[in-house]
Structure formats: C-alpha cells, structure tokens
CSV table of C-alpha atoms in Angstrom, one decimal:
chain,number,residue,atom,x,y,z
A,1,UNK,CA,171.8,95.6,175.8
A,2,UNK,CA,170.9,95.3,171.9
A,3,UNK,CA,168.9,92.2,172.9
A,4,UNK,CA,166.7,94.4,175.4
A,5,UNK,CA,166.4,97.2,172.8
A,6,UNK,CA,164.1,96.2,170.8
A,7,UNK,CA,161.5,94.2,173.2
A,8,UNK,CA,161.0,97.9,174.8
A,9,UNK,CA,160.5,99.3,171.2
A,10,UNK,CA,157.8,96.4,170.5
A,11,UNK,CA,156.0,97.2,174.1
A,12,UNK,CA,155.0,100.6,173.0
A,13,UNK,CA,153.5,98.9,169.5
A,14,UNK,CA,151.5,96.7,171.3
A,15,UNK,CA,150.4,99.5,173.8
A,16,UNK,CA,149.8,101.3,170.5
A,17,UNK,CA,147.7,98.5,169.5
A,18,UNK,CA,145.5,98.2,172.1
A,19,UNK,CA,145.0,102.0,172.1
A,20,UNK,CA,143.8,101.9,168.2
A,21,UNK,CA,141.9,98.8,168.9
A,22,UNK,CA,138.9,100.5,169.9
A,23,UNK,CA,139.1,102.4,167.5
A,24,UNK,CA,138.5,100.1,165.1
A,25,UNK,CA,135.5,98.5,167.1
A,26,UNK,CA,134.1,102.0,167.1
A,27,UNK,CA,134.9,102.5,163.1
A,28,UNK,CA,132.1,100.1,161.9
A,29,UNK,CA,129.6,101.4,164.4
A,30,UNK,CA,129.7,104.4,163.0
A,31,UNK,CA,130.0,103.0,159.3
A,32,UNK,CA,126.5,100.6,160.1
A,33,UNK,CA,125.0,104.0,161.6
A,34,UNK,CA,125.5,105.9,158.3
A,35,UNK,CA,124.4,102.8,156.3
A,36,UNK,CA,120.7,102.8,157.9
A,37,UNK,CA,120.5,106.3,157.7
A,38,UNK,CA,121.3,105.6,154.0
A,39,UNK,CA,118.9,103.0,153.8
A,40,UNK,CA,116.4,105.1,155.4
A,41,UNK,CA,116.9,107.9,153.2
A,42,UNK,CA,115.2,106.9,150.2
A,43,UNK,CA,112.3,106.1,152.6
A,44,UNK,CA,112.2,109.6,153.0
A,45,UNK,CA,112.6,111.0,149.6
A,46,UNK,CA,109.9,108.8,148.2
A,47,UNK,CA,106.8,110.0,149.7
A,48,UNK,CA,107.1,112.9,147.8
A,49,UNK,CA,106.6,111.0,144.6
A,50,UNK,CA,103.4,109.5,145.9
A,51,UNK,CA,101.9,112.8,146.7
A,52,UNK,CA,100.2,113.5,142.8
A,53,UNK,CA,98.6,110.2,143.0
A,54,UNK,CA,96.7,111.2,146.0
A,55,UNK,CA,96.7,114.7,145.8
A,56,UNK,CA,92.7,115.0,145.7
A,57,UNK,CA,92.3,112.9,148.4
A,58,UNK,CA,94.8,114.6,150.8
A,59,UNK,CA,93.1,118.0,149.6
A,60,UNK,CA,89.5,116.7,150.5
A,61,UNK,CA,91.2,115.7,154.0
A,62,UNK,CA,92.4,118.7,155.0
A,63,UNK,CA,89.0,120.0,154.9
A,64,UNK,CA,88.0,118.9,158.2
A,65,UNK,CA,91.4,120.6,159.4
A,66,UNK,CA,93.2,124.0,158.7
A,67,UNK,CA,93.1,123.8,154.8
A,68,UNK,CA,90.0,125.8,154.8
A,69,UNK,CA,92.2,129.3,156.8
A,70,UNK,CA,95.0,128.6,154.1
A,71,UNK,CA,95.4,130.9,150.9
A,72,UNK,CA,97.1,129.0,148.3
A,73,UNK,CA,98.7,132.2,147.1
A,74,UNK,CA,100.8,132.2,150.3
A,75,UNK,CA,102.0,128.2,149.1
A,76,UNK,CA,101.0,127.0,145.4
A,77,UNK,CA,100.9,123.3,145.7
A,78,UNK,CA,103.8,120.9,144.5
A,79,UNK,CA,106.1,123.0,145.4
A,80,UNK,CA,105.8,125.1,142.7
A,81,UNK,CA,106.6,128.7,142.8
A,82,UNK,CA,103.9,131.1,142.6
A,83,UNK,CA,105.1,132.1,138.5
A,84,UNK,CA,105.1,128.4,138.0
A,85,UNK,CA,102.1,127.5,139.1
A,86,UNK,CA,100.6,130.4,137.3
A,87,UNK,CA,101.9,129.3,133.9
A,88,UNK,CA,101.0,125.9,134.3
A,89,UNK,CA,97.1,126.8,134.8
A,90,UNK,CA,97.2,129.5,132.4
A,91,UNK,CA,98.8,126.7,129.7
A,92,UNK,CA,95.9,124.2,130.9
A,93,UNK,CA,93.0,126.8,129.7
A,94,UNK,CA,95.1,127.5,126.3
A,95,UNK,CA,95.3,123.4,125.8
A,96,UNK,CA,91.5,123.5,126.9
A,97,UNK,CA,90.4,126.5,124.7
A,98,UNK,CA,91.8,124.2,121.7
A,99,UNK,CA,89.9,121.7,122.5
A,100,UNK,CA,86.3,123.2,123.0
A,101,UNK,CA,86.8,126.2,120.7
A,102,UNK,CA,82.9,126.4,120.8
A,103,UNK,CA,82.6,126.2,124.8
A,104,UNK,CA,79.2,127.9,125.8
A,105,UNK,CA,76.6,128.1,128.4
A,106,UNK,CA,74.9,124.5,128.2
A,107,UNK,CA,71.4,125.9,129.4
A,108,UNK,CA,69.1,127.3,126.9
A,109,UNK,CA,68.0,130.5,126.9
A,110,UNK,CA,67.2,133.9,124.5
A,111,UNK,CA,67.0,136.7,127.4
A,112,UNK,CA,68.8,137.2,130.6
A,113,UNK,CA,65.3,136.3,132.3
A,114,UNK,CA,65.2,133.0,130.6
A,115,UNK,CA,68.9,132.4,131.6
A,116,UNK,CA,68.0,133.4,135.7
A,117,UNK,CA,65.3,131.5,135.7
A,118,UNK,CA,67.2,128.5,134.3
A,119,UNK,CA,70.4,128.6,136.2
A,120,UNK,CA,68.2,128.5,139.5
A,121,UNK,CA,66.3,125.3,138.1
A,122,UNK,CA,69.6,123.7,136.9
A,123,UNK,CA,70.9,122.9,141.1
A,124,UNK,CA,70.6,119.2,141.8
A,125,UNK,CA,69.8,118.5,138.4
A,126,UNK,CA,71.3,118.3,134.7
A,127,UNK,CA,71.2,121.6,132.6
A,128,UNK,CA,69.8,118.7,129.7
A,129,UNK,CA,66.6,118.4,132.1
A,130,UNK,CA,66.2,122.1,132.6
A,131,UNK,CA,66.3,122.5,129.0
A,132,UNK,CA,64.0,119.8,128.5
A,133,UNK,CA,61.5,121.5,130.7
A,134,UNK,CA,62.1,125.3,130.2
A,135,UNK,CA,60.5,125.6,126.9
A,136,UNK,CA,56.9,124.3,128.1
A,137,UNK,CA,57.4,127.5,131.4
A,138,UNK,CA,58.6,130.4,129.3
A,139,UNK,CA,56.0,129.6,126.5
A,140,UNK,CA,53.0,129.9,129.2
A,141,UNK,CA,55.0,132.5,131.7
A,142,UNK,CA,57.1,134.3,129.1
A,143,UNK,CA,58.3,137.6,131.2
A,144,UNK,CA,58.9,138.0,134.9
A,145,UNK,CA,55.2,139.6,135.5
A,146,UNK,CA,53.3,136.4,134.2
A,147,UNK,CA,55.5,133.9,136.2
A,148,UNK,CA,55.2,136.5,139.3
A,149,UNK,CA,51.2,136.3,138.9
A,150,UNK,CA,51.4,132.3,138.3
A,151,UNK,CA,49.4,129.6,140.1
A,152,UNK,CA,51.8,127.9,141.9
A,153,UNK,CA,50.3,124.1,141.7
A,154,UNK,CA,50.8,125.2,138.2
A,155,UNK,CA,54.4,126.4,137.8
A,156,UNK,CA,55.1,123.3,140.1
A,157,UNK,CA,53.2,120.6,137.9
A,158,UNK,CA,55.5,122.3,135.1
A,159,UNK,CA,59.0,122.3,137.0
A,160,UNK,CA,58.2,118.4,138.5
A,161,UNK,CA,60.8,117.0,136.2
A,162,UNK,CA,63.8,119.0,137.7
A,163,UNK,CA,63.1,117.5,141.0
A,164,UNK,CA,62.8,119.5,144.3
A,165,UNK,CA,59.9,121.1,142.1
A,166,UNK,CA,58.5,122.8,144.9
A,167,UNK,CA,61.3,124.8,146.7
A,168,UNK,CA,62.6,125.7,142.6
A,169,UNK,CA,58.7,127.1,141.8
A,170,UNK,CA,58.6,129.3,145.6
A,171,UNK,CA,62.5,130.9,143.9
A,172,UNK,CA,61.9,131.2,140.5
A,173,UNK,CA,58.4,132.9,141.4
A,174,UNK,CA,59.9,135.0,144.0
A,175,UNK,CA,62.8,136.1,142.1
A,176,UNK,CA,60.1,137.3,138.8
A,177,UNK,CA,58.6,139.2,142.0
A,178,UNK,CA,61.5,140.7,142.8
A,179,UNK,CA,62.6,141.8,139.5
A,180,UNK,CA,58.8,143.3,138.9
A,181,UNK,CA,58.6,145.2,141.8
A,182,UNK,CA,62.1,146.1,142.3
A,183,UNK,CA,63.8,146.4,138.8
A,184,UNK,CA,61.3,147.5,136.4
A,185,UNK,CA,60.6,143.4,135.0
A,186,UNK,CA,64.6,144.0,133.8
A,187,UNK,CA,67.1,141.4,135.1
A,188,UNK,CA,69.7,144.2,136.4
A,189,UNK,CA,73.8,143.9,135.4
A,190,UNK,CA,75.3,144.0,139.0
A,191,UNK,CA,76.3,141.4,141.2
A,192,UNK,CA,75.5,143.3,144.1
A,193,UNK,CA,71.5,143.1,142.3
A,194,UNK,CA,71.4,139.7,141.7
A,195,UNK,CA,72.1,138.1,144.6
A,196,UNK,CA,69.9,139.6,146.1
A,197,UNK,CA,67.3,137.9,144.0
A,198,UNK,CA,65.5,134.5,146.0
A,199,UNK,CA,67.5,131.7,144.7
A,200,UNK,CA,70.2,133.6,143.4
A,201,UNK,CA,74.0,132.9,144.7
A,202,UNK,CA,77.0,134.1,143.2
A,203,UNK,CA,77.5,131.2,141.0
A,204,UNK,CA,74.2,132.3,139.2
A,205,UNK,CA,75.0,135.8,139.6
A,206,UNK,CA,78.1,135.1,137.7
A,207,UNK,CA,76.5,132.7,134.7
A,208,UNK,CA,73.8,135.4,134.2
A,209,UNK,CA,76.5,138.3,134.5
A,210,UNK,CA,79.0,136.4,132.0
A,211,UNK,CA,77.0,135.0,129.3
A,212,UNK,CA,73.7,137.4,129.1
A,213,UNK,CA,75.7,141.3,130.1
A,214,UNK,CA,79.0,139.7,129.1
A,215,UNK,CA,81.1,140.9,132.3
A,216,UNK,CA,83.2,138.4,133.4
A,217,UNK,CA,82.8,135.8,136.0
A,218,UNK,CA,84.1,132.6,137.1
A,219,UNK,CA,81.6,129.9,138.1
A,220,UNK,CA,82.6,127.6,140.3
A,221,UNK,CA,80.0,124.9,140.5
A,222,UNK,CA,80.7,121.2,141.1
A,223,UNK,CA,82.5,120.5,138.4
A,224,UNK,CA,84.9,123.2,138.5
A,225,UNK,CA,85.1,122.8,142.1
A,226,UNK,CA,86.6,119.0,141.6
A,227,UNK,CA,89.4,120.0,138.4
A,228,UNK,CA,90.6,123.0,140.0
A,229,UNK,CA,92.1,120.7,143.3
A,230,UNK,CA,92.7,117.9,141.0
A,231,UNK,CA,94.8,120.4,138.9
A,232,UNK,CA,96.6,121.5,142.5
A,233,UNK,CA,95.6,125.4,141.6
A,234,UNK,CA,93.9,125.1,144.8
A,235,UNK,CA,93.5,123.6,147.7
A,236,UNK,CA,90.4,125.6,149.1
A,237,UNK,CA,87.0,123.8,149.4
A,238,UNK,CA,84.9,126.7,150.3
A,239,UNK,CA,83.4,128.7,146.4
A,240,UNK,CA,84.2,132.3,147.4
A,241,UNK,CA,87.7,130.9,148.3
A,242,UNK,CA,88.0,128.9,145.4
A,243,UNK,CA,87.0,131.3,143.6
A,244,UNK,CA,89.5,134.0,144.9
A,245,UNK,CA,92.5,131.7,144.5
A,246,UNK,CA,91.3,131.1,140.9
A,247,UNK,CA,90.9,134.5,139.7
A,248,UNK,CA,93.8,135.5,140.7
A,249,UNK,CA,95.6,132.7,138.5
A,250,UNK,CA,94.3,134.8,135.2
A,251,UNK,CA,93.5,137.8,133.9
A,252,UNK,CA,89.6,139.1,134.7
A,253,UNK,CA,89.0,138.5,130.6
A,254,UNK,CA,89.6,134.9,131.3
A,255,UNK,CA,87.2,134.5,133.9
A,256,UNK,CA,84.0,133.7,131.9
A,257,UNK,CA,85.5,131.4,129.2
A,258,UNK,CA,87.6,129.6,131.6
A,259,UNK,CA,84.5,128.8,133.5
A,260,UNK,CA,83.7,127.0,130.2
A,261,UNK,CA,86.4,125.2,129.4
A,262,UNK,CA,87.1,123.6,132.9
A,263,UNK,CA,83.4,122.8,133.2
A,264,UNK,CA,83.0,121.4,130.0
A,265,UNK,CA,86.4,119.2,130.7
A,266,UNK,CA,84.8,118.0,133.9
A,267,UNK,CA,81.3,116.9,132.2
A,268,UNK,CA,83.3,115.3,129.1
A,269,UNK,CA,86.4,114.3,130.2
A,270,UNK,CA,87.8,114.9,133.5
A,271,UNK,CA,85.0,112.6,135.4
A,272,UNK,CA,84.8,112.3,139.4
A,273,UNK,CA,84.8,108.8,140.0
A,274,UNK,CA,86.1,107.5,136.2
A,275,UNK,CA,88.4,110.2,134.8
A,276,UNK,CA,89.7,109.4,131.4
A,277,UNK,CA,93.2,109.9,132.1
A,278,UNK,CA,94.4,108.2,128.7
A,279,UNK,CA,92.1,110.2,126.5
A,280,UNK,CA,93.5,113.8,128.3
A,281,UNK,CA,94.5,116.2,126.4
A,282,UNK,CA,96.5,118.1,129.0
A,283,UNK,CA,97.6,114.6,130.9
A,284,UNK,CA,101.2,116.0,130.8
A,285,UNK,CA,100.0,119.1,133.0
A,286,UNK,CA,98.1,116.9,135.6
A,287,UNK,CA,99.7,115.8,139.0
A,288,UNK,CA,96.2,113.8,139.1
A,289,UNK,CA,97.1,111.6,136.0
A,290,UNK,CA,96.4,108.1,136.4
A,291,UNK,CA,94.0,108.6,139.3
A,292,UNK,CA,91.6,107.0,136.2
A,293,UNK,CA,91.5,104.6,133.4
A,294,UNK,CA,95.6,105.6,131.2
A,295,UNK,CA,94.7,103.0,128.7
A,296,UNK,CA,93.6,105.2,125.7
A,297,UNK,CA,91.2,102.5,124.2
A,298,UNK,CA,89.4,102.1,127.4
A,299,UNK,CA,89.6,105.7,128.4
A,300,UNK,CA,87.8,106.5,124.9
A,301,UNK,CA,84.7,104.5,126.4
A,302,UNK,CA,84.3,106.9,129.2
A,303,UNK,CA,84.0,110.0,127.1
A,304,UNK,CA,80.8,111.7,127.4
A,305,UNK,CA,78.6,114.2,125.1
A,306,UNK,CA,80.0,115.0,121.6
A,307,UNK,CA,83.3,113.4,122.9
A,308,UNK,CA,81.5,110.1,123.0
A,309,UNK,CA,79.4,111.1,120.3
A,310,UNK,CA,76.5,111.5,121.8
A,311,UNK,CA,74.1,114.2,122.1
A,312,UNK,CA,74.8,117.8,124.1
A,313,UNK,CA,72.5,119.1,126.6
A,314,UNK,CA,70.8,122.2,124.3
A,315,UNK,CA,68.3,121.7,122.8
A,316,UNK,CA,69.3,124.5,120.7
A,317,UNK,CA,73.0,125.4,120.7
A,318,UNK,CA,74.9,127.5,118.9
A,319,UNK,CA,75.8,127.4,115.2
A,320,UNK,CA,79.6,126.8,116.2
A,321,UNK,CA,79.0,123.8,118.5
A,322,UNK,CA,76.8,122.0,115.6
A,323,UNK,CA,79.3,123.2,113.2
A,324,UNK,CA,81.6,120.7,115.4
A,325,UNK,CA,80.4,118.4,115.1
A,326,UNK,CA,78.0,118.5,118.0
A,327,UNK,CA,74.4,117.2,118.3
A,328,UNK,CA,71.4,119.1,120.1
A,329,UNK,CA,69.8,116.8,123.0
A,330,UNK,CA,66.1,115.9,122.4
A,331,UNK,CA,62.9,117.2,123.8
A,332,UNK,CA,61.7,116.1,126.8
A,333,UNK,CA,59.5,112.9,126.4
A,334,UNK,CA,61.3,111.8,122.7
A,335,UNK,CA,62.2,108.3,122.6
C-alpha cells in the first residue's frame, strides 16, 4: 500500500505534464509573433522621418490626385496643429524680414502705369530684362494715350528682347486702351478694375495694388509658389488657393512685404533645382532642408544677386538696397 501510493501521485504529474506541454510549444509561438511585429514596428515608425526629405515632391504628386479639393486649413502639414504651423511661417517672414530689410519690387518704375505695363512684360522673362527694355518704351510712349495710339511693328521692335514680343505688345497696347477709354488714362486702385485690364491677372493686380496704391496683396508667382510647399504652409498648387491658404497664415498688413521677402529668398537663396541649404538662414524652420547643397562653403557658390555679389535686377533701386550693399544691373546692351 505505501509502495502503490506514490506511483498514483506521480501519474497525475506526468498527466500534468503532458497537459502543460503544449503550452509551452504554444509559449514561443506567440513570443516569435510579438518579436516580428517588433521588428516590423520600426518599419513603420520610420517612414515618417523620411517625409521632410520629400515633402515637395509628394506635394507636386498629389496634384494629379485630390490635393487640389484639399484646404490646408482643415490639416496643416507635418502634423502640426493649426497655431503651430501659424507660428512657424509667421517666424520664417520675421527671420526673412532680417535678412532683406530693404525687400522691394525688382521692376523699375516711377508711376503705377509704368509698374502695369512692366509687370505684364515681366511673364516668361526676368524683371532684369524688362528693366533693361522699359526705359527705351516709356521714353517714346510715356502715358497710356501714346502707347494706346502706337504702331504696333513699333512697340513690338521695342518689346523684342522680352520674348513673346508680340502677344506682350497686343496686352500692354490694349490695356493703355482700356485705361484711356475707360478710366480717364488713370491706372484705377481696385482689384475688381484691374483685372479687368488685357493682360492683367491677379498676380499683377496685386504687385500694382501693393507697391504703387500701397493696399496689400500677396503675389504668388513662381517663386513664391515653389517656397510656400517647400516650407509645408501649403499644399495647394492652384494661385487663388495658394494664395487663400497663405493669407490666412498672417495678418492682411503682412501680405505685400511678405510677398517680398519669400520672393526675394526664392531668386537668392531658396533655388528650384540647387537650393542653398547650408547658406539658409531659416534652415532650422525648413522640413525641406537638405533637399540642396548643406555644405556652407559650397552652398555660398550658389548664392545669387547681392548675396553672391553680383548685381540686382534695377536698374535704379532704391537708396536702401544700394545703402546695402547692393549693386544696380546695367543697361541693356553694356558689356
């Protein structure tokens, strides 16, 4: 009887055993389960961390998708909340305003007329070519009757160097119609006025309405079109849009100066295909940094105008940007 005892005792062990045996087959399944999902966790969390590095291009993208219907409002980029986003593009144009304290208009002119006239020439060309040429048309056509009464062949022989010479002397001709007939030879203050003018969009509405009546305007042309995505303020592709989304990112003061800042950034700096990431001055602010050269020796080479110490594009700037240290671009035809 004692020796009996215990072999019934050791039975239920061994039934015990065999019971918690598959439990411990099952035990490292699940332990190799949670150890890929581990491994493929970081997979996972890393994607985010390449998302500034092609930001621009997954903004250009979405173009051809639903981007376009999105309002950036509804979801600022990054993440960010809407106050953050709003203090980081607001800190960009203080960092920017230190840096071209004399930002201006980089297209000649001494009357709203003049400044029309020029902004229409200035599309698919440089404002340093428009200035170049303007002097030689407002010295011969120097209010909108004369240039609205000028020989065509004439105005076009003049405007050749701007390229698509033709089209630019049927607008500008048309427009110094328009303001003859319509508004007394006066380039009229409203937006609703201007763009009704032949040639005239809103970004030209906006240049003449900001820098000859001084009521503000944001212009987004090419340049400001490129920093404002790059920056992540935006990820609209369409100007009105952008230029909703944008506005609403400052107060309506801003909106002329900040035009000048980011443009001026983009022409100098802040380059399409060869940004100079390591001479930046708001590289810290960017989610686009390193998208060009980081090396601040090299990046130095790719700075452009007074930054690179060469010449502006007016012939005749203002006193403050000379003051700077700034040089005036020369005539048209000078060696």
């Amino acid at each position: 009887m004692k020796k009996t005892a215990p072999a019934k005792k050791a039975a239920p062990a061994k039934k015990a055993a065999k019971k918690a045996a598959p439990a411990k087959k099952t035990a490292p399944a699940k332990k190799q389960a949670s150890a890929k999902a581990k491994k493929q966790a970081p997979a996972k969390r890393q994607a985010p961390a390449k998302t500034p590095a092609v930001a621009p291009k997954k903004a250009s993208a979405a173009v051809k998708g639903v981007a376009p219907a999105k309002t950036v409002a509804a979801k600022p980029p990054r993440g960010e909340s809407r106050t953050a986003l709003v203090r980081r593009a607001r800190r960009i144009n203080r960092e920017l305003a230190e840096v071209y304290p004399y930002a201006h208009p980089e297209l000649d002119f001494e009357n709203p007329f003049q400044l029309v006239v020029a902004t229409v020439l200035s599309a698919q060309t440089t404002d340093l070519r428009v200035n170049q040429t303007t002097p030689a048309l407002f010295a011969k056509y120097p209010t909108p009757e004369d240039l609205a009464a000028a020989n065509p062949e004439e105005v076009e022989e003049i405007l050749r160097p701007t390229g698509f010479f033709r089209a630019k002397t049927k607008s500008v001709i048309g427009l110094s119609k328009a303001l003859a007939e319509d508004f007394g030879g006066e380039v009229p203050g409203r937006l609703e006025d201007l763009v009704k003018l032949p040639g005239v969009g809103r970004k030209t509405a906006f240049v003449v309405l900001g820098n000859a009546f001084g009521r503000p305007g944001i212009t987004v042309d090419t340049h400001f079109q490129r920093l404002v995505r790059r920056w992540e303020w935006t990820e609209e592709t369409d100007p009105d849009k952008i230029e909703a989304a944008v506005g609403a990112l400052f107060p309506k003061s801003d909106w002329t100066d900040l035009s000048h800042h980011v443009i001026w950034h983009g022409r100098r700096i802040c380059h399409a295909r060869k940004p100079a990431c390591g001479a930046c001055p708001i590289a810290p602010l960017c989610p686009a940094y390193g998208e060009g050269e980081t090396d601040p020796e090299k990046a130095k080479k790719l700075l452009k105008y007074e930054k690179g110490g060469f010449p502006g594009q007016r012939l005749n700037p203002p006193r403050a940007y000379l003051d700077a240290g700034g040089k005036a671009a020369p005539p048209l035809g000078s060696a």
